[in-house]
Tab-separated table of C-alpha atoms and ligand atoms in Angstrom:
chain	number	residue	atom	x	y	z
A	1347	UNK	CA	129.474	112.473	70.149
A	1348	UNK	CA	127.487	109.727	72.470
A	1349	UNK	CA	124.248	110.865	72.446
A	1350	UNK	CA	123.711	113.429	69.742
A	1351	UNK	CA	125.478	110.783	67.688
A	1352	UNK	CA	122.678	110.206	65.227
A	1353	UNK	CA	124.107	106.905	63.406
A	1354	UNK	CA	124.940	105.252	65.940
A	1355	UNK	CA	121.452	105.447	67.657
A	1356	UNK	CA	120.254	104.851	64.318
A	1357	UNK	CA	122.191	101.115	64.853
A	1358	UNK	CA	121.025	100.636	68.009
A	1359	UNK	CA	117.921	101.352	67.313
A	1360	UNK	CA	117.454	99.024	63.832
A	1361	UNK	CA	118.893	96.437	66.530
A	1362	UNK	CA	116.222	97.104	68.587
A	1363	UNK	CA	113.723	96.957	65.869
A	1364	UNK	CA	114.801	93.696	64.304
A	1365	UNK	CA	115.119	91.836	67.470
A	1366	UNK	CA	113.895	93.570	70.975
A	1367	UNK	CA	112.406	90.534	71.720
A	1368	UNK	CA	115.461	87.900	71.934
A	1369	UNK	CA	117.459	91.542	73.135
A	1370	UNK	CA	115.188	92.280	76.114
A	1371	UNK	CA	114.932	88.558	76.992
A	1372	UNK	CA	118.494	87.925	76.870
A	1373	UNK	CA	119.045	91.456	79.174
A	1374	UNK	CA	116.644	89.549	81.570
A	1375	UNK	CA	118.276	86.502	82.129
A	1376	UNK	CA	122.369	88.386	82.242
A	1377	UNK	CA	120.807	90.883	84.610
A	1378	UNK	CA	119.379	88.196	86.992
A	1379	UNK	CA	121.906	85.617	87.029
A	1380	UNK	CA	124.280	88.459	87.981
A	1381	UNK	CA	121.856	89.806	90.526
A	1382	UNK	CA	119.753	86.973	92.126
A	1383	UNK	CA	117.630	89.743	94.385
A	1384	UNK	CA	116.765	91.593	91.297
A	1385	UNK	CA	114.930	88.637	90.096
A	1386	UNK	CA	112.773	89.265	93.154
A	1387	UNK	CA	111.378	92.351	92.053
A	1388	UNK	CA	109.600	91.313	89.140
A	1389	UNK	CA	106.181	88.421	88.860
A	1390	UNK	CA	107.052	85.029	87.417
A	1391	UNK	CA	105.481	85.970	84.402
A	1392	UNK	CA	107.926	88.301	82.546
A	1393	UNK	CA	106.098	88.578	79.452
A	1394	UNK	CA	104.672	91.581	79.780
A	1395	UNK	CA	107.540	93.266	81.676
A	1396	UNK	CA	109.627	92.317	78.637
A	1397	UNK	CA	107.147	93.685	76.259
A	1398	UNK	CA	106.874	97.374	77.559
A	1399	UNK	CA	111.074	97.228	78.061
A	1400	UNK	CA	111.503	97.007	74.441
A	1401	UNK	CA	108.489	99.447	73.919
A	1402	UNK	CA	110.409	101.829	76.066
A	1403	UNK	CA	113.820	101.522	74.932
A	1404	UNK	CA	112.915	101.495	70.951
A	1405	UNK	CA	110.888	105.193	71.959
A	1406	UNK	CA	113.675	106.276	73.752
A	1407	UNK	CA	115.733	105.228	70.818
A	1408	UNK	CA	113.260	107.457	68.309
A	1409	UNK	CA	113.275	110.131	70.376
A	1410	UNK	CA	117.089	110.691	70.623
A	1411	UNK	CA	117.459	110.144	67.033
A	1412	UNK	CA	115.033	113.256	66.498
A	1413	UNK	CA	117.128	115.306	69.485
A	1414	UNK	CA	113.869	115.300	71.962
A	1415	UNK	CA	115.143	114.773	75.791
A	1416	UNK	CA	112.908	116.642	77.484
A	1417	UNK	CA	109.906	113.717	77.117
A	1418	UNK	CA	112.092	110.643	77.302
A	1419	UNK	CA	114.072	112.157	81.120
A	1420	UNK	CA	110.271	113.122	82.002
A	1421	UNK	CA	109.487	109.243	81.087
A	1422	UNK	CA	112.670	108.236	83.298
A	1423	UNK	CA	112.455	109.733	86.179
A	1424	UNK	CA	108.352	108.868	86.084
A	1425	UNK	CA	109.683	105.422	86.059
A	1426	UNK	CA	112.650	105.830	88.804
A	1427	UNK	CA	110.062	107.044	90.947
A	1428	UNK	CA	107.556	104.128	90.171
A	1429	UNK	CA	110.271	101.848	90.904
A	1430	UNK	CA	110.871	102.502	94.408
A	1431	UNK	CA	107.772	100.853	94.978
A	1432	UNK	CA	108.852	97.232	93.776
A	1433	UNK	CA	111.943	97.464	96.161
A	1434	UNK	CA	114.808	98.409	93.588
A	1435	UNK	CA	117.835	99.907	95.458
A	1436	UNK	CA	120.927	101.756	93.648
A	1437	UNK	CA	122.602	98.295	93.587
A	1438	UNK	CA	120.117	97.243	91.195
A	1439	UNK	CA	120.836	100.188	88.956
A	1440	UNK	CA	124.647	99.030	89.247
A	1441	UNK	CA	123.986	95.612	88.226
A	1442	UNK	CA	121.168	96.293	85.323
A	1443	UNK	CA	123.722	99.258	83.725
A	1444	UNK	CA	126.387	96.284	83.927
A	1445	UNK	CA	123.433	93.457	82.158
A	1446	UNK	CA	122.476	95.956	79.696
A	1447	UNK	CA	125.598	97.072	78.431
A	1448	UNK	CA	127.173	93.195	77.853
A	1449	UNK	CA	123.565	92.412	76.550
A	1450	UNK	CA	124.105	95.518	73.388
A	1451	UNK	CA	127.641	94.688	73.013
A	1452	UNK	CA	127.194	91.167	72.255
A	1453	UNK	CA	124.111	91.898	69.844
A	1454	UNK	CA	126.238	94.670	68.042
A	1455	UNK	CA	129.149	93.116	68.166
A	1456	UNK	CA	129.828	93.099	64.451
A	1457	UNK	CA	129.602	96.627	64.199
A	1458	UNK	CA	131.101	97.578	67.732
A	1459	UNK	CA	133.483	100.729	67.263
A	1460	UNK	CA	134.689	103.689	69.544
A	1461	UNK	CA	131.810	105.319	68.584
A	1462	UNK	CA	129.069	103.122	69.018
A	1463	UNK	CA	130.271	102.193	72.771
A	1464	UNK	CA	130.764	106.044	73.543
A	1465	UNK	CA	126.480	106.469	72.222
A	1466	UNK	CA	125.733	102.856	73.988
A	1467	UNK	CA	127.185	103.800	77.244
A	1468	UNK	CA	125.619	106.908	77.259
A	1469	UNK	CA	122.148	106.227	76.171
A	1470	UNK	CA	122.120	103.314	79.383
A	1471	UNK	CA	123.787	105.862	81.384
A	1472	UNK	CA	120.816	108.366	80.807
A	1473	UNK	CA	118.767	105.886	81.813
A	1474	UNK	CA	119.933	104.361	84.944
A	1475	UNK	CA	121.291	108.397	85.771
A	1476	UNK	CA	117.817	109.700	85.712
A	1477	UNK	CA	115.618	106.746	86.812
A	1478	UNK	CA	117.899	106.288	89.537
A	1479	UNK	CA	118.544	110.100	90.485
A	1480	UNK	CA	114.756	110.362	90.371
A	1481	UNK	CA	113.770	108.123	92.920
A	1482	UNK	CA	116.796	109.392	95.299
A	1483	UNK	CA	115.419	112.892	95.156
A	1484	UNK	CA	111.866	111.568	96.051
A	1485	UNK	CA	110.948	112.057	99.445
A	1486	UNK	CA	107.435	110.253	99.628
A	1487	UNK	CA	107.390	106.774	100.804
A	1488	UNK	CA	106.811	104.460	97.658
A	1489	UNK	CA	103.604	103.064	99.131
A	1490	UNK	CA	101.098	102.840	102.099
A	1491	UNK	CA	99.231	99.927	103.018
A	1492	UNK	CA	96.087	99.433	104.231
A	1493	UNK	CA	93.202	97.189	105.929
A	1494	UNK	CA	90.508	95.699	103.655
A	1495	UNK	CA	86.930	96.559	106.019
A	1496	UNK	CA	84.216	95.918	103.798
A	1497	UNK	CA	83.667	94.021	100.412
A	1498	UNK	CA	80.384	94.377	99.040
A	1499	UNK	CA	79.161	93.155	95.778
A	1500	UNK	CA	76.804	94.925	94.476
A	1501	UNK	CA	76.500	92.344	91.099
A	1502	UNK	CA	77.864	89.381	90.022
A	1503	UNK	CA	81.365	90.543	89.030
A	1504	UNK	CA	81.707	93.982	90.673
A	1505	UNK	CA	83.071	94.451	94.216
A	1506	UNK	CA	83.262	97.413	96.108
A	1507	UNK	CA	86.385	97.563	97.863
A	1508	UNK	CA	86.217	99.801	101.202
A	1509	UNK	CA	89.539	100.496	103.107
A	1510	UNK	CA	91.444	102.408	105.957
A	1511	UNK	CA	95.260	103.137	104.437
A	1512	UNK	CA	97.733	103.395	107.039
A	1513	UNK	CA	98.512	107.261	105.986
A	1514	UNK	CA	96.312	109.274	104.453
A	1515	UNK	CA	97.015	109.229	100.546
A	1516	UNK	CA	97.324	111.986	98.358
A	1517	UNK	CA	95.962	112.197	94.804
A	1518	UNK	CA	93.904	114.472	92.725
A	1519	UNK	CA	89.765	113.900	92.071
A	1520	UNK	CA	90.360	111.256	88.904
A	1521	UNK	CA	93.851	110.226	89.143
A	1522	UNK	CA	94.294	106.070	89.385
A	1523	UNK	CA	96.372	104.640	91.952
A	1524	UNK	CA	99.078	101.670	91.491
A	1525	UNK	CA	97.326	98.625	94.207
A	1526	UNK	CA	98.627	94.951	94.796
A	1527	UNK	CA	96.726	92.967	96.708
A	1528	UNK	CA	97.620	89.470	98.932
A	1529	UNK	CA	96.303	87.670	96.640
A	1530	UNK	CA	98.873	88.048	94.002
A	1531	UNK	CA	101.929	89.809	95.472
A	1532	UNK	CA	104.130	91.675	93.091
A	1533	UNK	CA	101.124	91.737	90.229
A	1534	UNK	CA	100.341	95.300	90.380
A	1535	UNK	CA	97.418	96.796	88.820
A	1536	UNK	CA	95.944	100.561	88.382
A	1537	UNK	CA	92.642	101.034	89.990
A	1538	UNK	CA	90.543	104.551	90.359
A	1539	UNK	CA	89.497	105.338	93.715
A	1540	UNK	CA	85.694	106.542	93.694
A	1541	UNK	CA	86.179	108.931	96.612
A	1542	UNK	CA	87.835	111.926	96.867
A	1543	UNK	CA	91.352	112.014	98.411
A	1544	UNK	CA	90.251	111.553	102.562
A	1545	UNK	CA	92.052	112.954	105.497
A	1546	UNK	CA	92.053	110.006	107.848
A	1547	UNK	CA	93.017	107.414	105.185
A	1548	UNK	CA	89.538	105.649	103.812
A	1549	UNK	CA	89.739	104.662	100.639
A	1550	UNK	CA	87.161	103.108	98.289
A	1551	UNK	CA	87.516	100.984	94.881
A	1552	UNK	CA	84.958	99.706	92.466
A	1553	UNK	CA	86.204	96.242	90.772
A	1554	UNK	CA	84.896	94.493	87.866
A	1555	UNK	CA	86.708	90.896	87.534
A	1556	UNK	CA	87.176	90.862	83.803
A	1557	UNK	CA	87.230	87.064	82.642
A	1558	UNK	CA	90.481	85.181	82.950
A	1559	UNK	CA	92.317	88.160	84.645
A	1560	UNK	CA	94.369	87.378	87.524
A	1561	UNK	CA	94.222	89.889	89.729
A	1562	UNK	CA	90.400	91.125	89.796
A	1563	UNK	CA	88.881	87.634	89.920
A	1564	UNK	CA	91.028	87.092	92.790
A	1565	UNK	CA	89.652	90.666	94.331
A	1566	UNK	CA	86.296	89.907	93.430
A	1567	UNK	CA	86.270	85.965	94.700
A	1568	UNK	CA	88.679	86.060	97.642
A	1569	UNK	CA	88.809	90.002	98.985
A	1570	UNK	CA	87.841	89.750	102.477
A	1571	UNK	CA	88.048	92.478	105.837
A	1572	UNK	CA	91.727	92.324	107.304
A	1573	UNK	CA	93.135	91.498	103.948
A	1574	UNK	CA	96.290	94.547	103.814
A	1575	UNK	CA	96.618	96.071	100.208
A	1576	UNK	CA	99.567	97.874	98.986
A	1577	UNK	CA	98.979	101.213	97.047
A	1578	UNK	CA	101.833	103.191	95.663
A	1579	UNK	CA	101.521	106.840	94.238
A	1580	UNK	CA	99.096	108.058	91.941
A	1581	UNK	CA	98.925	108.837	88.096
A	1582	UNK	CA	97.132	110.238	85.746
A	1583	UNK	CA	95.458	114.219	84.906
A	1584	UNK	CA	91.873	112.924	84.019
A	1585	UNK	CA	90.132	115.954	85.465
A	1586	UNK	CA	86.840	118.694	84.938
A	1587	UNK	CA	88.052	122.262	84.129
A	1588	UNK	CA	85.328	124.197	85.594
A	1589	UNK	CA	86.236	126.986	83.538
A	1590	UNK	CA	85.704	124.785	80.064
A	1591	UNK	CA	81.946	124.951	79.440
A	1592	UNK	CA	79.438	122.116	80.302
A	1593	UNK	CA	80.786	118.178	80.472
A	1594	UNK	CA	79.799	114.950	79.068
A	1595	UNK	CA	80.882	111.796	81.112
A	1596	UNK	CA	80.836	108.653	79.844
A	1597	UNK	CA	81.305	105.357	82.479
A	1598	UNK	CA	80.829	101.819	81.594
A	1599	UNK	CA	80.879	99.423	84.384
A	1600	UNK	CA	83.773	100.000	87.393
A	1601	UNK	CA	84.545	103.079	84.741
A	1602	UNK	CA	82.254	104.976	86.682
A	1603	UNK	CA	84.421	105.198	89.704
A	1604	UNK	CA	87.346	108.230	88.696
A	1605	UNK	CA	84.011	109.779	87.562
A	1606	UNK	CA	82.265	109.582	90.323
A	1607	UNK	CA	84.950	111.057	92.495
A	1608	UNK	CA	84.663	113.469	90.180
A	1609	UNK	CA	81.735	114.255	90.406
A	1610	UNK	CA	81.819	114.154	94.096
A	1611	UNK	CA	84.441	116.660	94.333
A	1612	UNK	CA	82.273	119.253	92.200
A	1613	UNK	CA	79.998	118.798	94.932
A	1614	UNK	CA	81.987	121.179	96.974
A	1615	UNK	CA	80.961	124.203	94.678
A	1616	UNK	CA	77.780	125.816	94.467
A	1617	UNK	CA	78.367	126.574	91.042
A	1618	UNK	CA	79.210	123.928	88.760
A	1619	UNK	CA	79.207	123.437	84.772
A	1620	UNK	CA	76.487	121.231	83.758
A	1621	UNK	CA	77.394	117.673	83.734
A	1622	UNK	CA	75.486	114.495	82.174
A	1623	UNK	CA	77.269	111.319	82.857
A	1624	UNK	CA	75.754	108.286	80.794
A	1625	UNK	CA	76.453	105.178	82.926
A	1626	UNK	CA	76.323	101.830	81.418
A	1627	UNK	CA	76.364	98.403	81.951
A	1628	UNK	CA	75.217	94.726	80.255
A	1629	UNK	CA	72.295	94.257	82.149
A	1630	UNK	CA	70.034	97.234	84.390
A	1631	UNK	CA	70.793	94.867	87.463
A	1632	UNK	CA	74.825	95.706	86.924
A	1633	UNK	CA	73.830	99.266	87.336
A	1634	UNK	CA	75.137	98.870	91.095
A	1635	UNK	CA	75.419	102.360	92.016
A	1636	UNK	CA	72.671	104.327	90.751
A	1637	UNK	CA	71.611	105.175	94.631
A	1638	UNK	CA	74.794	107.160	95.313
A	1639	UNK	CA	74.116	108.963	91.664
A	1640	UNK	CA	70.582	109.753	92.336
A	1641	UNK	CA	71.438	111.235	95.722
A	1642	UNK	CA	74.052	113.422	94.268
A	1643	UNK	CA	72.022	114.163	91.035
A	1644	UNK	CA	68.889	115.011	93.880
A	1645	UNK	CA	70.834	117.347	95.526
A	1646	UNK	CA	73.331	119.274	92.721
A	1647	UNK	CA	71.024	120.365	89.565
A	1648	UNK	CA	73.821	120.909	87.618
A	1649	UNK	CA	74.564	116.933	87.650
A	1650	UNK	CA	71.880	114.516	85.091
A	1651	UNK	CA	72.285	110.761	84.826
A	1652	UNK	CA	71.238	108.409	81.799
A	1653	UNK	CA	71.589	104.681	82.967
A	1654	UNK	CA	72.354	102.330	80.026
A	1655	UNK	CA	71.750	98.798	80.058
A	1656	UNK	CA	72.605	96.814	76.516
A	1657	UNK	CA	69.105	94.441	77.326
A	1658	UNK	CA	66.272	95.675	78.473
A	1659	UNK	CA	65.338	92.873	80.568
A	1660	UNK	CA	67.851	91.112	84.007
A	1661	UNK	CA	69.305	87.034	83.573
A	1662	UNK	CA	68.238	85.022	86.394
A	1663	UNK	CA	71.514	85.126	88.440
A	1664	UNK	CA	70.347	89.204	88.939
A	1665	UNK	CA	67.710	87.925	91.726
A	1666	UNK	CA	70.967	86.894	94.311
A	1667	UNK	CA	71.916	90.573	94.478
A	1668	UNK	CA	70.321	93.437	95.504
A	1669	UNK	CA	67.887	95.809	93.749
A	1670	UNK	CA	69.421	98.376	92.663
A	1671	UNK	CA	66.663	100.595	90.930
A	1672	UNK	CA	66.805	104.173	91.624
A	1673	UNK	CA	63.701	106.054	93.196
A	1674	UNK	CA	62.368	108.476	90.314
A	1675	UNK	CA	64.025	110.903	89.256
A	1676	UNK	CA	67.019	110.280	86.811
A	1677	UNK	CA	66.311	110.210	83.160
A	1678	UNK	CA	64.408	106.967	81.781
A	1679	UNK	CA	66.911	104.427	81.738
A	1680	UNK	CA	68.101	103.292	77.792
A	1681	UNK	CA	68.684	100.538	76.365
A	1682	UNK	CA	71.515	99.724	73.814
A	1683	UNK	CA	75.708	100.113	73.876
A	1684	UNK	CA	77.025	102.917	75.312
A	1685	UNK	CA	78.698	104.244	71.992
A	1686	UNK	CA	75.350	103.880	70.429
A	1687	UNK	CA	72.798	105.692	73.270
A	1688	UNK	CA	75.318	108.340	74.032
A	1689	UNK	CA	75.841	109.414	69.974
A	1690	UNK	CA	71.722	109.520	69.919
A	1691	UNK	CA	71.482	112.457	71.813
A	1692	UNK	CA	74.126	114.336	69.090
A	1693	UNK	CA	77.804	114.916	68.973
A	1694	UNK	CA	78.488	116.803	71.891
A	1695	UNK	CA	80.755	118.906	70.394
A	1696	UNK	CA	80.644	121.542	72.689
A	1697	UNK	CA	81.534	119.508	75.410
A	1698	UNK	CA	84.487	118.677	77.599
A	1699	UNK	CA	84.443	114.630	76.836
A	1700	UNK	CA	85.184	112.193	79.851
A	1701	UNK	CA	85.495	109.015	78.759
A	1702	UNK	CA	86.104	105.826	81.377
A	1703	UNK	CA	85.421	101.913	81.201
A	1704	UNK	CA	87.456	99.056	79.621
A	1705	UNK	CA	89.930	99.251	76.878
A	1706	UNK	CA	86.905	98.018	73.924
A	1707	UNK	CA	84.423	100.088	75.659
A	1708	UNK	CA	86.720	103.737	75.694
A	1709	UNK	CA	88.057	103.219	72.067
A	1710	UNK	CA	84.288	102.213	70.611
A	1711	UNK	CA	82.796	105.382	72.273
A	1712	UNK	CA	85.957	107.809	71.448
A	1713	UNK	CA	85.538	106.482	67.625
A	1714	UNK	CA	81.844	107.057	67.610
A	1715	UNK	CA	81.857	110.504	69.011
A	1716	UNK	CA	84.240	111.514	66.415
A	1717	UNK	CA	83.147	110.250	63.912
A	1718	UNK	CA	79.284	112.422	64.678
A	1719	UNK	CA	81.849	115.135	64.778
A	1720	UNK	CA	83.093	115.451	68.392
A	1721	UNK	CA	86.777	116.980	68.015
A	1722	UNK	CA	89.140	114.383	69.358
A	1723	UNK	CA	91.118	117.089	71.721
A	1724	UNK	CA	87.770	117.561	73.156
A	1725	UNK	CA	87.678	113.678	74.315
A	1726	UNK	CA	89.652	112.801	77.594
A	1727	UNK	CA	90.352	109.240	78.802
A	1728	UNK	CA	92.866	107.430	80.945
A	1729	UNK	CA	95.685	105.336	78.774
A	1730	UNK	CA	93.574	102.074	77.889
A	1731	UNK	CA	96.902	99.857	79.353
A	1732	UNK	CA	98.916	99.611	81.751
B	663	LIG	C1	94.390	103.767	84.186
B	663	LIG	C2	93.643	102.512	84.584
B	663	LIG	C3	92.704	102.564	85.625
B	663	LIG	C4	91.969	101.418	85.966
B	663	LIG	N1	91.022	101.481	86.955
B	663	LIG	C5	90.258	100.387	87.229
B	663	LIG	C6	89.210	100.433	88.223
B	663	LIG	O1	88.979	101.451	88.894
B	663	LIG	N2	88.456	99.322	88.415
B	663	LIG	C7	88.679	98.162	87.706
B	663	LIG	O2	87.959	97.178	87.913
B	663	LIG	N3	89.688	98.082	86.788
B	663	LIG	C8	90.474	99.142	86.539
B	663	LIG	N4	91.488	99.060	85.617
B	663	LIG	C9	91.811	97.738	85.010
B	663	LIG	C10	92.773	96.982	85.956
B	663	LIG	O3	93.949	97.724	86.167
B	663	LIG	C11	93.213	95.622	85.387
B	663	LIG	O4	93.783	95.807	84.121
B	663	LIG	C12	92.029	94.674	85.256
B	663	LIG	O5	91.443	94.518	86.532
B	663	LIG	C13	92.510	93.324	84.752
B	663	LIG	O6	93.523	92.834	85.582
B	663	LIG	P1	93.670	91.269	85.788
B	663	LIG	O7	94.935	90.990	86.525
B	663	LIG	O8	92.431	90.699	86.340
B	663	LIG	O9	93.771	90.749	84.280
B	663	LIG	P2	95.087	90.229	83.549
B	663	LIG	O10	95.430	88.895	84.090
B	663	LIG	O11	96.125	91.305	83.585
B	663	LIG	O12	94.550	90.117	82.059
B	663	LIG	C14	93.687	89.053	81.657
B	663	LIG	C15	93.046	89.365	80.321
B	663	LIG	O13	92.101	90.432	80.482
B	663	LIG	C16	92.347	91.482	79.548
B	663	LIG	N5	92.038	92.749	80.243
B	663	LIG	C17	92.857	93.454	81.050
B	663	LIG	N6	92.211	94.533	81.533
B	663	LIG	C18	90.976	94.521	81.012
B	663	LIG	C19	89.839	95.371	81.135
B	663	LIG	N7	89.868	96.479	81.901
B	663	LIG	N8	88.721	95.012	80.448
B	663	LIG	C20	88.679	93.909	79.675
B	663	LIG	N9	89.732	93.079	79.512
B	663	LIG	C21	90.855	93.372	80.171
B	663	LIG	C22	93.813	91.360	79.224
B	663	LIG	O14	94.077	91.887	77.925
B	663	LIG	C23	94.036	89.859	79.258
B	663	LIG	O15	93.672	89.258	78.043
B	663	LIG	C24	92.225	100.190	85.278
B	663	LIG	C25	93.198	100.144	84.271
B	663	LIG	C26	93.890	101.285	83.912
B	663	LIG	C27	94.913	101.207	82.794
């Protein structure tokens, strides 16, 4: 039976359910005491590793109970490949099949039979098979790395990032991109590039440093020229179909950058839908790149922009950085949150929806366009997590 032995994943699964977190934590600590070097993979911090293992394995779980594989091997062998960038080698998949399997026994072991080790064995043998046979069959390195040559920051807590990769990269016009940085080895975090893919390897990102987070404080206070980032392969299918009617882009903050790329890669076409983008920020000072959107918008008359500051007016810290008012010609610049300006104008029901900026920001403007009456398949937006 093993897999398409309902009542048995059924068990696995309630065990799952009741306990993931004590399960997954007690995987952990069989899986590195047996393996010391897999330990080494993974940030001190396992929290959130632990957190999306359970996730995973419980909708793995779900969808073998309701006979879908096709989703959950796509899901695998996503994450085989992903893995190769932290360093995992088949002997890790050896030792983790091992952890895992003692970890389930011992939780089920009051209602361990013939069958439930047959479904057990095969559901962890499905999942080291195809992560593992995934990465094998990938032929791209699992990351380049590249030189840090310019940090600018254009306001108080956005950076922009300038670099020269080693190779060039690959990766489609609003994709996001897996980057670690010295700073915190081993943390990785998704960033969107805000240039199109480039032949000889430059590479640009736009970083906010969001309060208490690890990683983009540490870009934003300590990135300097030399520094050698780490980015691994890209994700995501955030893109314009040119062929879909006109498009409404929404960016708040560093959101603007998949957009802007874009944007930039319409710029190829003489003919283009029409596209407004509403960018927004806090203050009009933390506008930082209206220059770049007024020289596009100048030069491509299917492109309009609507800056959106939530005050009207800059705090005195905005007088350190630079100005970064656009000459005329964008539209007057409005003042409120982004879900509220951008639902003034209507629903925009007609449009293909691009929606980019933090997690609060994506689901408050999402919500608000539906609920004017913008049909949620319409709306577009990168997953809010990682
Ligand atoms: C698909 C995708 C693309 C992304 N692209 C970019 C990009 O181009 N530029 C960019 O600056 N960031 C981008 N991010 C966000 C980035 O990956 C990090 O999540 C963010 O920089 C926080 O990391 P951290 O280590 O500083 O914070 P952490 O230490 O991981 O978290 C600290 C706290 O901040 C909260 N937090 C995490 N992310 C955010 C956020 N975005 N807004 C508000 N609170 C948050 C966490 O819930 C936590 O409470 C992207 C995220 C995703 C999922």
């Amino acid at each position: 039976m093993g897999l398409e032995d309902r009542d048995s994943m059924r068990i696995l699964r309630d065990a799952l359910d009741s306990g993931a977190e004590q399960l997954v934590a007690e995987f952990y600590t069989r899986w590195f005491a047996a393996d010391l070097s897999a330990r080494d993979l993974f940030p001190p911090d396992m929290t959130t590793q632990r957190k999306v293992f359970g996730h995973a394995l419980n909708w793995l779980c779900d969808e073998l109970i309701a006979q879908r594989a096709e989703e959950p091997v796509a899901f695998l062998a996503q994450l085989g490949r992903d893995h190769r960038k932290y360093g995992v080698t088949p002997g890790h998949y050896d030792t983790l099949q091992t952890a895992l399997l003692a970890t389930l026994r011992s939780h089920l072991a009051d209602r361990w039979d013939r069958r439930l080790a047959e479904a057990v064995t095969d559901v962890i043998t499905l999942i080291v098979g195809v992560m593992s046979g995934a990465a094998d069959a990938e032929t791209s390195p699992p990351f380049c790395d590249g030189t840090v040559l310019e940090h600018l920051r254009p306001a108080r807590d956005v950076s922009v990032i300038r670099l020269k990769m080693d190779h060039a990269l690959g990766y489609q016009p609003g994709q996001y991109l897996p980057v670690q940085v010295p700073q915190w080895p081993r943390r990785w975090r998704y960033l969107s590039p805000s240039i199109p893919a480039d032949p000889a390897g430059y590479l640009e990102f736009h970083v906010r440093s969001v309060p208490g987070g690890m990683v983009s404080t540490a870009i934003v206070g300590e990135a300097r020229p030399g520094d050698r980032w780490r980015v691994s392969n890209p994700h995501g299918a955030l893109h314009v179909d040119r062929d879909d009617g006109d498009v409404l882009m929404v960016a708040g903050s560093t959101g603007l950058a998949p957009l802007r790329t874009l944007i930039m890669d319409l710029t190829r076409f003489g003919e283009n839908p029409r596209v407004h983008l509403f960018f927004g920020a806090k203050h009009p000072c933390e506008l930082y790149d209206l220059r770049t959107l007024w020289e596009i918008a100048s030069t491509n008359p299917w492109l309009s922009v609507t800056p959106v500051s939530e005050f009207a007016f800059n705090p005195p810290w905005a007088a350190r950085y630079p100005d970064v008012t656009p000459p005329r010609g964008l539209h007057v610049r409005q003042t409120g949150r982004l879900p509220e300006v951008v639902t003034r104008y209507g629903n925009w029901g007609d449009r293909q929806i691009l929606v980019c900026g933090g997690p609060a920001m994506v689901a408050a403007t999402k919500a608000a366009l539906i609920a004017k009456g913008a049909p949620a398949e319409r709306i577009r937006h990168d997953p809010l997590a990682s």
